[in-house]
Short mmCIF file of C-alpha atoms and ligand atoms in Angstrom, two decimals:
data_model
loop_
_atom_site.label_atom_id
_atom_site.label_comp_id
_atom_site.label_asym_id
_atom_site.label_seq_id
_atom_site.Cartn_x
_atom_site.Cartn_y
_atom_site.Cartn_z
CA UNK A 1 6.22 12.95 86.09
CA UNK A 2 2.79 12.09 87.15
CA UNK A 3 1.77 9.04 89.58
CA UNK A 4 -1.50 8.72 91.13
CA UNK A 5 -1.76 6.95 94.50
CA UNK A 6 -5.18 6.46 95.72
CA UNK A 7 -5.56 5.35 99.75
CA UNK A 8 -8.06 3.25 101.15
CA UNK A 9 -10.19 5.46 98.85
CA UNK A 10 -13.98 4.71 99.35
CA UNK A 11 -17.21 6.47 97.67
CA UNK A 12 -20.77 6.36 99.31
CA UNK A 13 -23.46 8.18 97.31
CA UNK A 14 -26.19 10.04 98.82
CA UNK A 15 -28.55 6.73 98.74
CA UNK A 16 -25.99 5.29 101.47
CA UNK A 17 -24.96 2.44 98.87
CA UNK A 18 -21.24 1.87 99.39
CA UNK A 19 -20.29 2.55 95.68
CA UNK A 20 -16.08 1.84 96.47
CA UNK A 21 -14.70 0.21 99.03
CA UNK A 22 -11.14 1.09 100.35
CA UNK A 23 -9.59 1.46 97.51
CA UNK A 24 -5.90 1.04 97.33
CA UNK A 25 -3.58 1.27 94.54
CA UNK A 26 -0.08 3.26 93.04
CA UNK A 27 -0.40 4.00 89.91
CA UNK A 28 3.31 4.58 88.63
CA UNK A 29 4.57 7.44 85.76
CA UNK A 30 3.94 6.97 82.53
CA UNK A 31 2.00 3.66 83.47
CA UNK A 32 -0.88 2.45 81.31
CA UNK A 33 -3.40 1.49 83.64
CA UNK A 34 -6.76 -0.42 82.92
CA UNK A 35 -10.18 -0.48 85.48
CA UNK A 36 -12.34 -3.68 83.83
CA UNK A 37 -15.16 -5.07 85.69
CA UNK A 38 -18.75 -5.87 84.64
CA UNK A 39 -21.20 -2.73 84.44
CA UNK A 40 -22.36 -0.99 87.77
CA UNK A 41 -19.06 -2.48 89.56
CA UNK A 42 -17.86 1.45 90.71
CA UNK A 43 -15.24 2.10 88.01
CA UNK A 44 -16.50 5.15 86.50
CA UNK A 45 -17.11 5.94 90.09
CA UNK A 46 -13.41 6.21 90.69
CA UNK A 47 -12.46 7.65 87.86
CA UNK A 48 -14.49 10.69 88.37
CA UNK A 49 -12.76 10.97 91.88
CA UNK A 50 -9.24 10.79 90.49
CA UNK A 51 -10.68 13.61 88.07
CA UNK A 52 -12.76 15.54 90.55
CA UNK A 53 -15.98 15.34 89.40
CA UNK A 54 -16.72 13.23 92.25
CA UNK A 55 -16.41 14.00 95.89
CA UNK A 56 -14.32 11.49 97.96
CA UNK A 57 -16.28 9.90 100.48
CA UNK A 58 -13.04 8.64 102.26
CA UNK A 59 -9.50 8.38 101.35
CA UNK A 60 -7.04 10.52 99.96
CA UNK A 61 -5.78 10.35 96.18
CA UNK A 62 -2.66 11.98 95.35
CA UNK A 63 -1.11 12.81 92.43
CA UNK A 64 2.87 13.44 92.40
CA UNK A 65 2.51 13.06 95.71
CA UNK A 66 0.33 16.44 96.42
CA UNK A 67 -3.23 15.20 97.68
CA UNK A 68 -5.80 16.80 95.67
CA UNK A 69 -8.64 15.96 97.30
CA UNK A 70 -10.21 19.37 97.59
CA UNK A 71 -8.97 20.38 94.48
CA UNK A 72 -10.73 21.35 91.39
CA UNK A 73 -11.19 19.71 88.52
CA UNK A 74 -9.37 22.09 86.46
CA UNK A 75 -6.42 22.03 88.88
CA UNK A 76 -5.75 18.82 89.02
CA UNK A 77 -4.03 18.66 85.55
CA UNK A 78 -5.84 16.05 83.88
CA UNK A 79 -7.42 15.39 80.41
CA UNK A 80 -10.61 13.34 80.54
CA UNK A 81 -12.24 11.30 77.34
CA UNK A 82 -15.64 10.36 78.04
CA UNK A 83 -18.08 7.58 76.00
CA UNK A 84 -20.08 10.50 74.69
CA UNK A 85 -17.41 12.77 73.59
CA UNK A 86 -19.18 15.87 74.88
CA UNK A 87 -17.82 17.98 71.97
CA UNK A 88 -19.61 20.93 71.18
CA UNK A 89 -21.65 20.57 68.45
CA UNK A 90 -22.05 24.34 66.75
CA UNK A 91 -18.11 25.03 67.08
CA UNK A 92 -15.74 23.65 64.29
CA UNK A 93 -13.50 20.46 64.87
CA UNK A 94 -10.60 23.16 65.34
CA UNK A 95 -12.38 25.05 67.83
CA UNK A 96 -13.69 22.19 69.63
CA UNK A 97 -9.55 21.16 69.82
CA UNK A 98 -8.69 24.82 70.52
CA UNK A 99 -11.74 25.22 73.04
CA UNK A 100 -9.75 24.84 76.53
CA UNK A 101 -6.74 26.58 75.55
CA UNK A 102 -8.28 29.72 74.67
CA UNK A 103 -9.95 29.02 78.19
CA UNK A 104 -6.41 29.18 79.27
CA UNK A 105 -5.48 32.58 77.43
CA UNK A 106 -2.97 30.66 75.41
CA UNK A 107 -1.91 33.00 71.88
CA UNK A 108 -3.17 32.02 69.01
CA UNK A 109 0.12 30.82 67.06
CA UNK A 110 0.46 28.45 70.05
CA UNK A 111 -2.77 27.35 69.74
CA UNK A 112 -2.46 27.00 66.43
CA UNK A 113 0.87 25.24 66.34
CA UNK A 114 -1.19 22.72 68.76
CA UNK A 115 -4.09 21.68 67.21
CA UNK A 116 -2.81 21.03 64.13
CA UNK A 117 0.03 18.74 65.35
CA UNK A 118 -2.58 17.30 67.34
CA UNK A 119 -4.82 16.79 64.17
CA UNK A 120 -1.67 15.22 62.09
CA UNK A 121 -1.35 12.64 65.10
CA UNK A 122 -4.81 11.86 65.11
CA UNK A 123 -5.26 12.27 61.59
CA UNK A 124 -7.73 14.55 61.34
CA UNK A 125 -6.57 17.28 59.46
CA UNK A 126 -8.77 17.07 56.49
CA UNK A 127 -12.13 17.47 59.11
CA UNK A 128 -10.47 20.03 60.83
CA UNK A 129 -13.45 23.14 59.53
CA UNK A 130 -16.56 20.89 60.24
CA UNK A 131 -19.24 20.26 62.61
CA UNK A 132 -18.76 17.16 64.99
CA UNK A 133 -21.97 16.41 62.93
CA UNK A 134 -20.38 15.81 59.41
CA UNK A 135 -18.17 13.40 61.25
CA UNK A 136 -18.22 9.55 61.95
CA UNK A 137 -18.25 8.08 65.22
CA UNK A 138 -14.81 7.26 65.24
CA UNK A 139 -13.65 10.30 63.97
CA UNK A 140 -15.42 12.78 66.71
CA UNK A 141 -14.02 9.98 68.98
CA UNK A 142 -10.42 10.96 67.45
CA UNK A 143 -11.56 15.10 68.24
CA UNK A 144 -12.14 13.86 71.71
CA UNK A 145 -9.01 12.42 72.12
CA UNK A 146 -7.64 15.93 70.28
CA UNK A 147 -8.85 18.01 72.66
CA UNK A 148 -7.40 16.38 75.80
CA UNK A 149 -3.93 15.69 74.17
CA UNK A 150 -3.13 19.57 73.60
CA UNK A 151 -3.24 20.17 77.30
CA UNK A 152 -0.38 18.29 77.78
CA UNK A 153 -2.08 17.20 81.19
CA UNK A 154 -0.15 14.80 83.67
CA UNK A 155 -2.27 11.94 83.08
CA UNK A 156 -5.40 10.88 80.84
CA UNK A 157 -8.38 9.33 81.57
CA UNK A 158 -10.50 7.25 79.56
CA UNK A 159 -14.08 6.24 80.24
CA UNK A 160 -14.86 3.82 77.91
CA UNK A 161 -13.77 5.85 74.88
CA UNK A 162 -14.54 3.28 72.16
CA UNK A 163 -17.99 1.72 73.08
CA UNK A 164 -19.99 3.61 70.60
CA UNK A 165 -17.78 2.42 68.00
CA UNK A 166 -19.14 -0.68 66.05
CA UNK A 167 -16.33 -3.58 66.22
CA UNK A 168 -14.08 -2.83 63.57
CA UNK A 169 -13.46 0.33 64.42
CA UNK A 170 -13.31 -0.47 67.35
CA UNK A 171 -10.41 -2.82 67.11
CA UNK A 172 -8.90 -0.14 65.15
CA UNK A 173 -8.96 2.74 67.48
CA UNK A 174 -7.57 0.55 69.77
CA UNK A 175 -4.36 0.14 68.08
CA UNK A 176 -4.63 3.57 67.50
CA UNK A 177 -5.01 4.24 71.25
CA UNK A 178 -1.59 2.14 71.62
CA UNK A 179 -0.20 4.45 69.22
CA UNK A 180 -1.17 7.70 70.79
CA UNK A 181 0.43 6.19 74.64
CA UNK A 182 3.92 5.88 73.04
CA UNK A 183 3.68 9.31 71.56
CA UNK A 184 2.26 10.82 74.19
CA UNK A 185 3.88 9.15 76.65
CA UNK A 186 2.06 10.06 79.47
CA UNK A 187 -0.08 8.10 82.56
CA UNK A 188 -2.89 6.68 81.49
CA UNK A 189 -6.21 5.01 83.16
CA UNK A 190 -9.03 3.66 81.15
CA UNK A 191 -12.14 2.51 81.97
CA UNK A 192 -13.61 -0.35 80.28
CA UNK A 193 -15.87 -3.69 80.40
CA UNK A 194 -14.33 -4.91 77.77
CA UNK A 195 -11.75 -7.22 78.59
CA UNK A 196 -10.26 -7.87 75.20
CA UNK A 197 -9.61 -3.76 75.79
CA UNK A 198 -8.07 -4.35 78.80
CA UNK A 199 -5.84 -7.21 78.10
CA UNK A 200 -4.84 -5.58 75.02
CA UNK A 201 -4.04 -2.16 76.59
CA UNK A 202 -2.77 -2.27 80.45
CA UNK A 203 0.48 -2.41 82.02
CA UNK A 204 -1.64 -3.43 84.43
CA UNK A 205 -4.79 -4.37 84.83
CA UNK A 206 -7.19 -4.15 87.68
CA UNK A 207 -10.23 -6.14 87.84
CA UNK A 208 -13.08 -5.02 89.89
CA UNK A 209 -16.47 -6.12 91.06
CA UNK A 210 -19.45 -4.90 93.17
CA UNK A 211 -16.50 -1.40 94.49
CA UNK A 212 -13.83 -3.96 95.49
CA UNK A 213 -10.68 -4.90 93.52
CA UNK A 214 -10.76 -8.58 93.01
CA UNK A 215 -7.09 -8.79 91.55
CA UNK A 216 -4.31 -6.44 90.13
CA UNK A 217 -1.58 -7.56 87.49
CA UNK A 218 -0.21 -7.45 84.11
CA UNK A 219 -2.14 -8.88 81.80
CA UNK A 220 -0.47 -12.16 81.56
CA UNK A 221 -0.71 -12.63 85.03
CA UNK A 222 -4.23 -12.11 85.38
CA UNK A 223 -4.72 -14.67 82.74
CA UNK A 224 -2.10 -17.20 83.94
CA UNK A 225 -2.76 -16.75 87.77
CA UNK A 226 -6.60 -15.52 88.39
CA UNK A 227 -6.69 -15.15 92.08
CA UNK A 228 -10.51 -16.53 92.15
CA UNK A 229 -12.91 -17.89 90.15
CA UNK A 230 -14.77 -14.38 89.01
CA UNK A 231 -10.68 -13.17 87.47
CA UNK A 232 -10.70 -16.23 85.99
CA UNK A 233 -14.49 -16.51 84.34
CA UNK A 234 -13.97 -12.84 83.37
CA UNK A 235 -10.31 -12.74 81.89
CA UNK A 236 -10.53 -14.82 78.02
CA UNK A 237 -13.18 -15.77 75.97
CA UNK A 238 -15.16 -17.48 75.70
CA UNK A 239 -15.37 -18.34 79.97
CA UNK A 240 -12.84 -20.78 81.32
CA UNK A 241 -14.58 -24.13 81.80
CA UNK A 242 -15.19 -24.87 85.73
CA UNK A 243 -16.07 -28.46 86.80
CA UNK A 244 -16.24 -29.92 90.41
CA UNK A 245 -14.45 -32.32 90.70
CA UNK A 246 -11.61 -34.34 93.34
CA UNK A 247 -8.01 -33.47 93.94
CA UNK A 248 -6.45 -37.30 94.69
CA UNK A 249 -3.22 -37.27 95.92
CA UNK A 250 -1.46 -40.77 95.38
CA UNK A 251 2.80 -41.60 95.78
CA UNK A 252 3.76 -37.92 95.91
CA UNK A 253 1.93 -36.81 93.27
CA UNK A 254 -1.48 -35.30 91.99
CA UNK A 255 -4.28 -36.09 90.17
CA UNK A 256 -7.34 -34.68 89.03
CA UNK A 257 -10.87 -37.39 88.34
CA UNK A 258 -13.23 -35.05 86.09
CA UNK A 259 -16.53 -37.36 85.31
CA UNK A 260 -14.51 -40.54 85.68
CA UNK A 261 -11.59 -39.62 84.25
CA UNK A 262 -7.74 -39.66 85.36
CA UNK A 263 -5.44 -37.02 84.70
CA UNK A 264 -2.41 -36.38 86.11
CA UNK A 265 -1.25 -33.09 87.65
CA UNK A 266 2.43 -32.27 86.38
CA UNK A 267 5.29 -30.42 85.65
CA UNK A 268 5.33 -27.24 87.12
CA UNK A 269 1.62 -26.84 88.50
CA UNK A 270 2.43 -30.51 90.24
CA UNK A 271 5.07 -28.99 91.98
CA UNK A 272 3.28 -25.67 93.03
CA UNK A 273 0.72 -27.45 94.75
CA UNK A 274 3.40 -29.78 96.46
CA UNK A 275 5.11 -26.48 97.28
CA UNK A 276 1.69 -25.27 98.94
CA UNK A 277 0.65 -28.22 100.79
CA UNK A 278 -2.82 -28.63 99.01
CA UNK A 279 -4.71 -30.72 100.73
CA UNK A 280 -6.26 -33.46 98.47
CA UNK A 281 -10.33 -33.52 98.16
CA UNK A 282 -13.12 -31.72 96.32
CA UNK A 283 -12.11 -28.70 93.75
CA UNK A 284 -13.65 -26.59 91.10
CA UNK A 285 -11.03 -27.56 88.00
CA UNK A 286 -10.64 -24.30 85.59
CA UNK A 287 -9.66 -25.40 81.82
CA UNK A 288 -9.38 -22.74 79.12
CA UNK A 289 -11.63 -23.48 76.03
CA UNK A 290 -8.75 -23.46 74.11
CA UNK A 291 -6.26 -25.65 76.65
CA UNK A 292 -8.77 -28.95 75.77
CA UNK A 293 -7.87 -30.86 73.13
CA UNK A 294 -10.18 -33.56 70.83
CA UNK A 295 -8.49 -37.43 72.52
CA UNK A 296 -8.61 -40.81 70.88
CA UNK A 297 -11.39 -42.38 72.47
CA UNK A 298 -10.90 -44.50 75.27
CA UNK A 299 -7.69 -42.99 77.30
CA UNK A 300 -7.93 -42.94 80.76
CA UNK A 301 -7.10 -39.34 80.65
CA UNK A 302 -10.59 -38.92 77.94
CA UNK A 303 -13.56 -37.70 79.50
CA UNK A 304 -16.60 -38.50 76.76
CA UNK A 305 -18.83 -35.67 75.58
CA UNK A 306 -21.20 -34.93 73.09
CA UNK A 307 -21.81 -31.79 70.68
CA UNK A 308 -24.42 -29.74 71.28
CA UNK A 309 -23.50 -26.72 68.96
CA UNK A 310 -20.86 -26.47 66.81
CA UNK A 311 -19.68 -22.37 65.76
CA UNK A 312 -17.52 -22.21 63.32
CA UNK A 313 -15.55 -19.28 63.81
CA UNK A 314 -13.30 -19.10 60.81
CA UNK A 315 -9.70 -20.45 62.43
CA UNK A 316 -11.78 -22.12 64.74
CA UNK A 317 -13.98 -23.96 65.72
CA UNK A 318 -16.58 -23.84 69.36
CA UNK A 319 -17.91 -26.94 70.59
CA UNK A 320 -20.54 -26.72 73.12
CA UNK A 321 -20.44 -29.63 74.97
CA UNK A 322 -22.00 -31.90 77.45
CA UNK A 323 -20.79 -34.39 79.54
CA UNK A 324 -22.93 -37.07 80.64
CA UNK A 325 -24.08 -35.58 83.95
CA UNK A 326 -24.95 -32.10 82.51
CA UNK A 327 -22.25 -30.41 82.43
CA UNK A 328 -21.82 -27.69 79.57
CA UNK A 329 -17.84 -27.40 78.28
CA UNK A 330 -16.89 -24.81 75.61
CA UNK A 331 -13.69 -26.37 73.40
CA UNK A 332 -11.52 -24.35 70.99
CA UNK A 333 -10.41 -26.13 68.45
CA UNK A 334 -8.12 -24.70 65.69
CA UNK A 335 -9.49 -25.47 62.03
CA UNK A 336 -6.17 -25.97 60.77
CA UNK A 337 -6.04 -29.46 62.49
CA UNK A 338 -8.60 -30.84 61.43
CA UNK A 339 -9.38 -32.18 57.97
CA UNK A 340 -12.75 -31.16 56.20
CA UNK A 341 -13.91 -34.90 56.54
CA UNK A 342 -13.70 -34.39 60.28
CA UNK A 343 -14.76 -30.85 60.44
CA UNK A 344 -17.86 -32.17 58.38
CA UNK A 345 -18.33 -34.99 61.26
CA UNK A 346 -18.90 -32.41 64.04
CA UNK A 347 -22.50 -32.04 63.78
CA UNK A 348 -24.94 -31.90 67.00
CA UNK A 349 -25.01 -35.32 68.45
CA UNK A 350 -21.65 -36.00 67.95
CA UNK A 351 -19.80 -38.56 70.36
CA UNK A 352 -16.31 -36.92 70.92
CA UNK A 353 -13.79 -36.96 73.88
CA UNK A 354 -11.57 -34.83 74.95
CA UNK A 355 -8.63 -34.23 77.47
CA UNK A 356 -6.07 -31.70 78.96
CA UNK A 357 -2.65 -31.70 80.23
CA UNK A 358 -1.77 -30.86 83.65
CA UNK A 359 0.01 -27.64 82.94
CA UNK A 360 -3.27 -25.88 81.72
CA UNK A 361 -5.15 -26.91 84.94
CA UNK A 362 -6.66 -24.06 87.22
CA UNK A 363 -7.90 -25.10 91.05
CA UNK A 364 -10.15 -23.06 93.09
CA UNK A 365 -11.76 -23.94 96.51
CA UNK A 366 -15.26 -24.21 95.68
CA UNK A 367 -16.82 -22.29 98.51
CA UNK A 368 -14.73 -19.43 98.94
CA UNK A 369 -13.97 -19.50 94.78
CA UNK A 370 -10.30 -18.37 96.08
CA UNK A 371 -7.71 -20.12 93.72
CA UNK A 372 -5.65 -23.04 96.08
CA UNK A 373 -2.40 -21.81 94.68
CA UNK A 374 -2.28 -18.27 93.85
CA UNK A 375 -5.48 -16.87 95.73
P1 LIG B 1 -19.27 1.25 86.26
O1 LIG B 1 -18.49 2.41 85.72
O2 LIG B 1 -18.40 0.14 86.74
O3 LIG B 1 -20.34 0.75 85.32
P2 LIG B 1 -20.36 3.20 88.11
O4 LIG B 1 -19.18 3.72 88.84
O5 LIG B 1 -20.93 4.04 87.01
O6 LIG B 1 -20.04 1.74 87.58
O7 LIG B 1 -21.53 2.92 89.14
C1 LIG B 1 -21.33 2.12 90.27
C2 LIG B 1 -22.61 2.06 91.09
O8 LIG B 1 -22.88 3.34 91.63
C3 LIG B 1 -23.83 1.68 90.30
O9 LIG B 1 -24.61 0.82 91.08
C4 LIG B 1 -24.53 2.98 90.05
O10 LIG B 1 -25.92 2.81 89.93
C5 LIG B 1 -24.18 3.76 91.28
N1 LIG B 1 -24.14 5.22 91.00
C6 LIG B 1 -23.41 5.85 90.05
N2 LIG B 1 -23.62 7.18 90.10
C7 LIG B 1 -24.49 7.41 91.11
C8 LIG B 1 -25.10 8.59 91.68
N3 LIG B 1 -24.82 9.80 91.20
N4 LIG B 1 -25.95 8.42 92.72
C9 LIG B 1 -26.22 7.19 93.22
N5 LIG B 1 -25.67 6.04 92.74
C10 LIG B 1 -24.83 6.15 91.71
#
């Protein structure tokens, strides 16, 4: 058993700078939890106070329920990774593994025992009599992980474990990381800015900015229901589209008017923003790169654009756009639709619409950037 419950939690460092602001979140057992925000937003920061390497400014954390604010690092039974790996580098892989149990006064046939089931998990075996040296990055990143996984601590924390990894392995020790949390089975909270890593990861996630949590969910609803325009901007790549724009609302139902064009709010998100009351006038619209779609020209529902870069990202393609007051749209567009004569056609310059359905459509109050419906 191990939850962590932090309470209106908040962290001012010695420059007076309020690092983390009342902090509040339960962190259940065996829960896979995810802190993503851009750099400097005050997740290590909390981290390091769940670990103890921080003081607590305010607040109390607790974990299974015992608050451990004025409790050691080492008593707090947790396992930290960190983006360096802080192994040490003159002592073998094995002793770096076996390092904090001999701390403990733990025999050597359990230690033993330990680090090499540890290694076969990690697969690290073969590297288990060199230097962190003779190693690549993401196998001393694999050691790190070794050494906090043998002392079986309540939860693990992970700051940033994989950004010194180039992208492949990357990718790769992050299914491995999925791996290791249904072996280990155990609470986990990672840090990250990454939020490929955190979608991919978290239960739940928890997206922060400037020491405030902007929005906490599973992944898919983060992604389906941003609470604000900064969840939204920051969850997917590339960015969700925002436009200003008018909400009309005309015989019951919705519509949206993006640079002269008419498209109707319906199904489900129609009835949501009956359900709320919306009042009609001016919006920012959110689309998702890939929820706009190439239209025949002339629809009411097609809003023209033209190309201003085309990437060609192997199943897909990005259009940069512009519409014809200025306004830059990103489109995904799968490759497999299109045929190479019209592939060939998307050069800069190109005269293109394009439309969305109402389903896809996102609508945030453009002051406040809260979203109308969920926010
Ligand atoms: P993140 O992990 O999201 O990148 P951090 O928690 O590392 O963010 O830092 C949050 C803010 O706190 C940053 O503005 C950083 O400069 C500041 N900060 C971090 N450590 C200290 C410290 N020891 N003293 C003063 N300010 C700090």
């Amino acid at each position: 058993m191990a939850s962590v419950k932090l309470t209106d939690v908040k962290k001012v460092y010695d420059n007076h700078v309020t690092t983390v602001h009342d902090f509040n979140l339960e962190i259940k057992d065996k829960e896979f939890i995810v802190f993503v925000g851009p750099s400097g937003c005050g997740k290590s920061t909390t981290l390091r106070m769940i670990a103890g390497l921080e003081d607590i400014t305010e607040g109390t954390i607790e974990i299974d329920g015992v608050v451990v604010n004025d409790l050691q690092p080492k008593d707090r039974d947790i396992a930290m990774v960190f983006q360096n790996y802080a192994l040490y580098p003159h002592m073998t892989v094995y002793d770096n593994i076996a390092f904090s149990l001999r701390l403990q006064k733990m025999p050597e046939d359990e230690i033993y025992e330990k680090v090499t089931n540890a290694a076969e998990i990690l697969g690290i075996t073969e590297y288990l009599t060199r230097k962190p040296r003779a190693l690549s990055g993401g196998q001393r990143q694999r050691v790190a992980i070794g050494r906090a996984m043998v002392r079986n601590s309540k939860v693990f924390l992970m700051d940033e474990p994989l950004s010194n990894l180039d992208a492949k392995l990357r990718n790769q020790m992050r299914a491995e990381i999925i791996l290791l949390r249904q072996k280990l089975n155990t609470t986990f909270i990672y840090v990250t800015h990454d939020q490929t890593e955190a979608m991919t990861l978290g239960d739940r996630i928890v997206i922060m900015r400037d020491g405030i949590i902007e929005q906490v969910g599973t992944p898919m609803e983060v992604f389906e229901k941003p609470h604000n325009i900064f969840v939204a901007e920051f969850i997917g790549a590339p960015k969700m589209n925002m436009i200003k724009t008018n909400l009309v609302k005309e015989g019951g139902c919705y519509y949206v008017t993006p640079f002269g064009a008419r498209i109707e709010v319906d199904g489900e998100k129609g009835e949501e923003l009956i359900q709320k009351g919306v009042k009609p006038g001016p919006v920012t619209l959110g689309v998702r790169p890939e929820h706009m779609v190439l239209a025949p020209e002339g629809g009411q529902d097609a809003i023209p654009c033209k190309i201003e870069v085309n990437e060609m990202m192997g199943s897909e393609l990005h259009l940069h756009l512009v519409t014809e007051d200025e306004t830059r749209l990103i489109v995904r567009v799968p490759t497999i639709e299109l045929s190479a004569q019209q592939r060939e056609h998307l050069g800069f310059g190109t005269q293109l619409y394009i439309t969305f359905k109402g389903k896809v459509m996102h609508f945030f109050d453009s002051e406040s950037g809260k979203n109308l419906i969920y926010g």
